JSON list of C-alpha atoms in Angstrom, two decimals:
[
{"chain": "A", "resi": 1, "resn": "MET", "atom": "CA", "xyz": [0.29, 0.00, 0.02]},
{"chain": "A", "resi": 2, "resn": "SER", "atom": "CA", "xyz": [1.29, 3.64, -1.00]},
{"chain": "A", "resi": 3, "resn": "PHE", "atom": "CA", "xyz": [-0.05, 7.37, -0.02]},
{"chain": "A", "resi": 4, "resn": "SER", "atom": "CA", "xyz": [0.21, 10.84, -0.88]},
{"chain": "A", "resi": 5, "resn": "CYS", "atom": "CA", "xyz": [-1.58, 13.89, 0.35]},
{"chain": "A", "resi": 6, "resn": "PRO", "atom": "CA", "xyz": [-2.20, 16.94, -2.16]},
{"chain": "A", "resi": 7, "resn": "SER", "atom": "CA", "xyz": [-2.88, 19.73, -0.43]},
{"chain": "A", "resi": 8, "resn": "LYS", "atom": "CA", "xyz": [-5.08, 22.86, -1.98]},
{"chain": "A", "resi": 9, "resn": "ASP", "atom": "CA", "xyz": [-2.16, 25.07, -2.31]},
{"chain": "A", "resi": 10, "resn": "GLU", "atom": "CA", "xyz": [0.70, 22.99, -4.27]},
{"chain": "A", "resi": 11, "resn": "LYS", "atom": "CA", "xyz": [3.58, 25.67, -3.66]},
{"chain": "A", "resi": 12, "resn": "SER", "atom": "CA", "xyz": [3.06, 25.77, 0.08]},
{"chain": "A", "resi": 13, "resn": "LYS", "atom": "CA", "xyz": [2.81, 21.86, 1.14]},
{"chain": "A", "resi": 14, "resn": "ARG", "atom": "CA", "xyz": [-0.11, 22.90, 4.19]},
{"chain": "A", "resi": 15, "resn": "GLY", "atom": "CA", "xyz": [-3.23, 22.18, 4.00]},
{"chain": "A", "resi": 16, "resn": "GLN", "atom": "CA", "xyz": [-4.03, 18.47, 2.69]},
{"chain": "A", "resi": 17, "resn": "ALA", "atom": "CA", "xyz": [-7.01, 18.26, 2.15]},
{"chain": "A", "resi": 18, "resn": "ALA", "atom": "CA", "xyz": [-7.62, 14.53, 1.05]},
{"chain": "A", "resi": 19, "resn": "VAL", "atom": "CA", "xyz": [-5.40, 11.54, 0.76]},
{"chain": "A", "resi": 20, "resn": "ILE", "atom": "CA", "xyz": [-4.80, 9.15, -1.62]},
{"chain": "A", "resi": 21, "resn": "VAL", "atom": "CA", "xyz": [-4.05, 4.99, -1.72]},
{"chain": "A", "resi": 22, "resn": "LEU", "atom": "CA", "xyz": [-3.16, 3.34, -3.35]},
{"chain": "A", "resi": 23, "resn": "CYS", "atom": "CA", "xyz": [-4.22, -0.57, -2.58]},
{"chain": "A", "resi": 24, "resn": "LYS", "atom": "CA", "xyz": [-3.31, -3.68, -3.95]},
{"chain": "A", "resi": 25, "resn": "GLN", "atom": "CA", "xyz": [-6.76, -4.10, -6.24]},
{"chain": "A", "resi": 26, "resn": "GLU", "atom": "CA", "xyz": [-7.59, -0.47, -5.35]},
{"chain": "A", "resi": 27, "resn": "LEU", "atom": "CA", "xyz": [-7.03, 4.04, -6.22]},
{"chain": "A", "resi": 28, "resn": "LEU", "atom": "CA", "xyz": [-8.54, 4.85, -2.88]},
{"chain": "A", "resi": 29, "resn": "ALA", "atom": "CA", "xyz": [-9.09, 9.08, -2.20]},
{"chain": "A", "resi": 30, "resn": "PHE", "atom": "CA", "xyz": [-10.50, 9.87, 1.42]},
{"chain": "A", "resi": 31, "resn": "ASN", "atom": "CA", "xyz": [-11.41, 14.00, 2.44]},
{"chain": "A", "resi": 32, "resn": "LEU", "atom": "CA", "xyz": [-9.58, 15.14, 5.11]},
{"chain": "A", "resi": 33, "resn": "GLU", "atom": "CA", "xyz": [-11.35, 18.49, 5.75]},
{"chain": "A", "resi": 34, "resn": "GLU", "atom": "CA", "xyz": [-14.64, 16.94, 6.93]},
{"chain": "A", "resi": 35, "resn": "PRO", "atom": "CA", "xyz": [-14.91, 14.77, 10.51]},
{"chain": "A", "resi": 36, "resn": "LYS", "atom": "CA", "xyz": [-15.49, 11.39, 9.48]},
{"chain": "A", "resi": 37, "resn": "CYS", "atom": "CA", "xyz": [-12.69, 11.55, 6.32]},
{"chain": "A", "resi": 38, "resn": "PRO", "atom": "CA", "xyz": [-15.30, 10.12, 4.27]},
{"chain": "A", "resi": 39, "resn": "GLN", "atom": "CA", "xyz": [-13.69, 8.79, 0.78]},
{"chain": "A", "resi": 40, "resn": "ILE", "atom": "CA", "xyz": [-15.10, 10.58, -2.80]},
{"chain": "A", "resi": 41, "resn": "ARG", "atom": "CA", "xyz": [-16.59, 9.21, -5.84]},
{"chain": "A", "resi": 42, "resn": "LYS", "atom": "CA", "xyz": [-14.16, 7.35, -8.10]},
{"chain": "A", "resi": 43, "resn": "PRO", "atom": "CA", "xyz": [-13.87, 8.70, -11.37]},
{"chain": "A", "resi": 44, "resn": "TYR", "atom": "CA", "xyz": [-15.36, 6.01, -13.25]},
{"chain": "A", "resi": 45, "resn": "LEU", "atom": "CA", "xyz": [-18.09, 3.60, -13.22]},
{"chain": "A", "resi": 46, "resn": "PHE", "atom": "CA", "xyz": [-16.68, 0.42, -11.37]},
{"chain": "A", "resi": 47, "resn": "SER", "atom": "CA", "xyz": [-13.18, -0.24, -8.93]},
{"chain": "A", "resi": 48, "resn": "LEU", "atom": "CA", "xyz": [-10.34, -1.40, -11.07]},
{"chain": "A", "resi": 49, "resn": "HIS", "atom": "CA", "xyz": [-9.32, -4.82, -10.14]},
{"chain": "A", "resi": 50, "resn": "SER", "atom": "CA", "xyz": [-7.09, -8.00, -11.01]},
{"chain": "A", "resi": 51, "resn": "SER", "atom": "CA", "xyz": [-9.28, -10.52, -12.80]},
{"chain": "A", "resi": 52, "resn": "PRO", "atom": "CA", "xyz": [-8.77, -11.13, -15.75]},
{"chain": "A", "resi": 53, "resn": "ILE", "atom": "CA", "xyz": [-10.48, -9.20, -19.17]},
{"chain": "A", "resi": 54, "resn": "THR", "atom": "CA", "xyz": [-12.68, -11.88, -20.90]},
{"chain": "A", "resi": 55, "resn": "CYS", "atom": "CA", "xyz": [-14.00, -9.32, -23.48]},
{"chain": "A", "resi": 56, "resn": "LEU", "atom": "CA", "xyz": [-13.76, -5.77, -25.17]},
{"chain": "A", "resi": 57, "resn": "ARG", "atom": "CA", "xyz": [-14.44, -4.11, -26.84]},
{"chain": "A", "resi": 58, "resn": "LEU", "atom": "CA", "xyz": [-14.17, -0.59, -28.35]},
{"chain": "A", "resi": 59, "resn": "PHE", "atom": "CA", "xyz": [-16.63, 2.14, -30.07]},
{"chain": "A", "resi": 60, "resn": "GLU", "atom": "CA", "xyz": [-14.84, 4.45, -31.73]},
{"chain": "A", "resi": 61, "resn": "GLY", "atom": "CA", "xyz": [-16.24, 7.99, -33.13]},
{"chain": "A", "resi": 62, "resn": "CYS", "atom": "CA", "xyz": [-18.98, 7.47, -30.77]},
{"chain": "A", "resi": 63, "resn": "SER", "atom": "CA", "xyz": [-21.38, 11.19, -30.17]},
{"chain": "A", "resi": 64, "resn": "THR", "atom": "CA", "xyz": [-20.62, 13.90, -27.27]},
{"chain": "A", "resi": 65, "resn": "GLU", "atom": "CA", "xyz": [-24.15, 13.24, -26.01]},
{"chain": "A", "resi": 66, "resn": "LEU", "atom": "CA", "xyz": [-23.50, 9.42, -25.22]},
{"chain": "A", "resi": 67, "resn": "TYR", "atom": "CA", "xyz": [-20.46, 9.92, -23.62]},
{"chain": "A", "resi": 68, "resn": "GLN", "atom": "CA", "xyz": [-22.40, 12.84, -21.49]},
{"chain": "A", "resi": 69, "resn": "SER", "atom": "CA", "xyz": [-24.82, 10.50, -20.48]},
{"chain": "A", "resi": 70, "resn": "LEU", "atom": "CA", "xyz": [-22.27, 7.98, -19.38]},
{"chain": "A", "resi": 71, "resn": "GLN", "atom": "CA", "xyz": [-20.88, 10.98, -17.31]},
{"chain": "A", "resi": 72, "resn": "GLU", "atom": "CA", "xyz": [-23.93, 11.68, -15.68]},
{"chain": "A", "resi": 73, "resn": "VAL", "atom": "CA", "xyz": [-24.65, 7.67, -15.15]},
{"chain": "A", "resi": 74, "resn": "ARG", "atom": "CA", "xyz": [-21.46, 7.99, -13.04]},
{"chain": "A", "resi": 75, "resn": "ILE", "atom": "CA", "xyz": [-22.72, 11.28, -11.30]},
{"chain": "A", "resi": 76, "resn": "THR", "atom": "CA", "xyz": [-25.51, 10.58, -10.47]},
{"chain": "A", "resi": 77, "resn": "SER", "atom": "CA", "xyz": [-25.79, 6.35, -9.48]},
{"chain": "A", "resi": 78, "resn": "PRO", "atom": "CA", "xyz": [-25.81, 5.43, -5.31]},
{"chain": "A", "resi": 79, "resn": "PRO", "atom": "CA", "xyz": [-23.00, 5.56, -4.10]},
{"chain": "A", "resi": 80, "resn": "PRO", "atom": "CA", "xyz": [-21.73, 2.46, -3.16]},
{"chain": "A", "resi": 81, "resn": "ARG", "atom": "CA", "xyz": [-21.63, 3.58, 1.49]},
{"chain": "A", "resi": 82, "resn": "GLU", "atom": "CA", "xyz": [-23.36, 6.57, 2.82]},
{"chain": "A", "resi": 83, "resn": "HIS", "atom": "CA", "xyz": [-20.31, 8.20, 3.82]},
{"chain": "A", "resi": 84, "resn": "VAL", "atom": "CA", "xyz": [-18.95, 9.44, 0.31]},
{"chain": "A", "resi": 85, "resn": "SER", "atom": "CA", "xyz": [-17.52, 12.40, 0.02]},
{"chain": "A", "resi": 86, "resn": "ASP", "atom": "CA", "xyz": [-18.66, 15.48, -2.39]},
{"chain": "A", "resi": 87, "resn": "MET", "atom": "CA", "xyz": [-15.40, 16.69, -3.08]},
{"chain": "A", "resi": 88, "resn": "GLY", "atom": "CA", "xyz": [-14.10, 16.73, -6.62]},
{"chain": "A", "resi": 89, "resn": "TRP", "atom": "CA", "xyz": [-10.91, 13.69, -7.27]},
{"chain": "A", "resi": 90, "resn": "PRO", "atom": "CA", "xyz": [-8.31, 15.23, -5.75]},
{"chain": "A", "resi": 91, "resn": "ALA", "atom": "CA", "xyz": [-5.71, 13.87, -8.48]},
{"chain": "A", "resi": 92, "resn": "MET", "atom": "CA", "xyz": [-4.83, 15.07, -11.96]},
{"chain": "A", "resi": 93, "resn": "GLY", "atom": "CA", "xyz": [-2.69, 14.90, -14.86]},
{"chain": "A", "resi": 94, "resn": "GLY", "atom": "CA", "xyz": [-1.53, 15.38, -18.47]},
{"chain": "A", "resi": 95, "resn": "TYR", "atom": "CA", "xyz": [-3.50, 17.51, -20.44]},
{"chain": "A", "resi": 96, "resn": "VAL", "atom": "CA", "xyz": [-6.34, 17.67, -23.47]},
{"chain": "A", "resi": 97, "resn": "ARG", "atom": "CA", "xyz": [-4.89, 19.00, -25.73]},
{"chain": "A", "resi": 98, "resn": "GLN", "atom": "CA", "xyz": [-8.36, 19.47, -27.94]},
{"chain": "A", "resi": 99, "resn": "ALA", "atom": "CA", "xyz": [-10.75, 21.31, -25.43]},
{"chain": "A", "resi": 100, "resn": "GLU", "atom": "CA", "xyz": [-14.51, 19.99, -27.56]},
{"chain": "A", "resi": 101, "resn": "PRO", "atom": "CA", "xyz": [-13.50, 16.91, -28.77]},
{"chain": "A", "resi": 102, "resn": "THR", "atom": "CA", "xyz": [-15.81, 16.35, -31.79]},
{"chain": "A", "resi": 103, "resn": "SER", "atom": "CA", "xyz": [-16.19, 12.56, -30.84]},
{"chain": "A", "resi": 104, "resn": "PHE", "atom": "CA", "xyz": [-15.17, 9.91, -28.14]},
{"chain": "A", "resi": 105, "resn": "ASP", "atom": "CA", "xyz": [-13.60, 6.61, -28.25]},
{"chain": "A", "resi": 106, "resn": "ILE", "atom": "CA", "xyz": [-15.17, 4.31, -25.39]},
{"chain": "A", "resi": 107, "resn": "LEU", "atom": "CA", "xyz": [-12.66, 0.97, -24.66]},
{"chain": "A", "resi": 108, "resn": "VAL", "atom": "CA", "xyz": [-16.00, -1.11, -22.65]},
{"chain": "A", "resi": 109, "resn": "THR", "atom": "CA", "xyz": [-14.08, -4.38, -21.04]}
]
């Protein structure tokens, strides 16, 4: 297990807002600003795990409407437990080369 504490202000390294924990089969984040340190909702629908992938399908050129509908399902789906933080996912990385993509490629496993 490994962990990191991203802060609101990366320059000062003070005021850690969350802790990110890399477990054996899952990446978790917890909100340190709330009393019970609730888990932060993951930016994907289902947990990643070490089960072998038995089937996959790539859907190319999916519409923006379909992609937004899938994002809505993720946002509105019931949390796995009652104590889930409203804080956004604290880890960011990379950059988007195109500001407004006209289509999306979706990999379903």
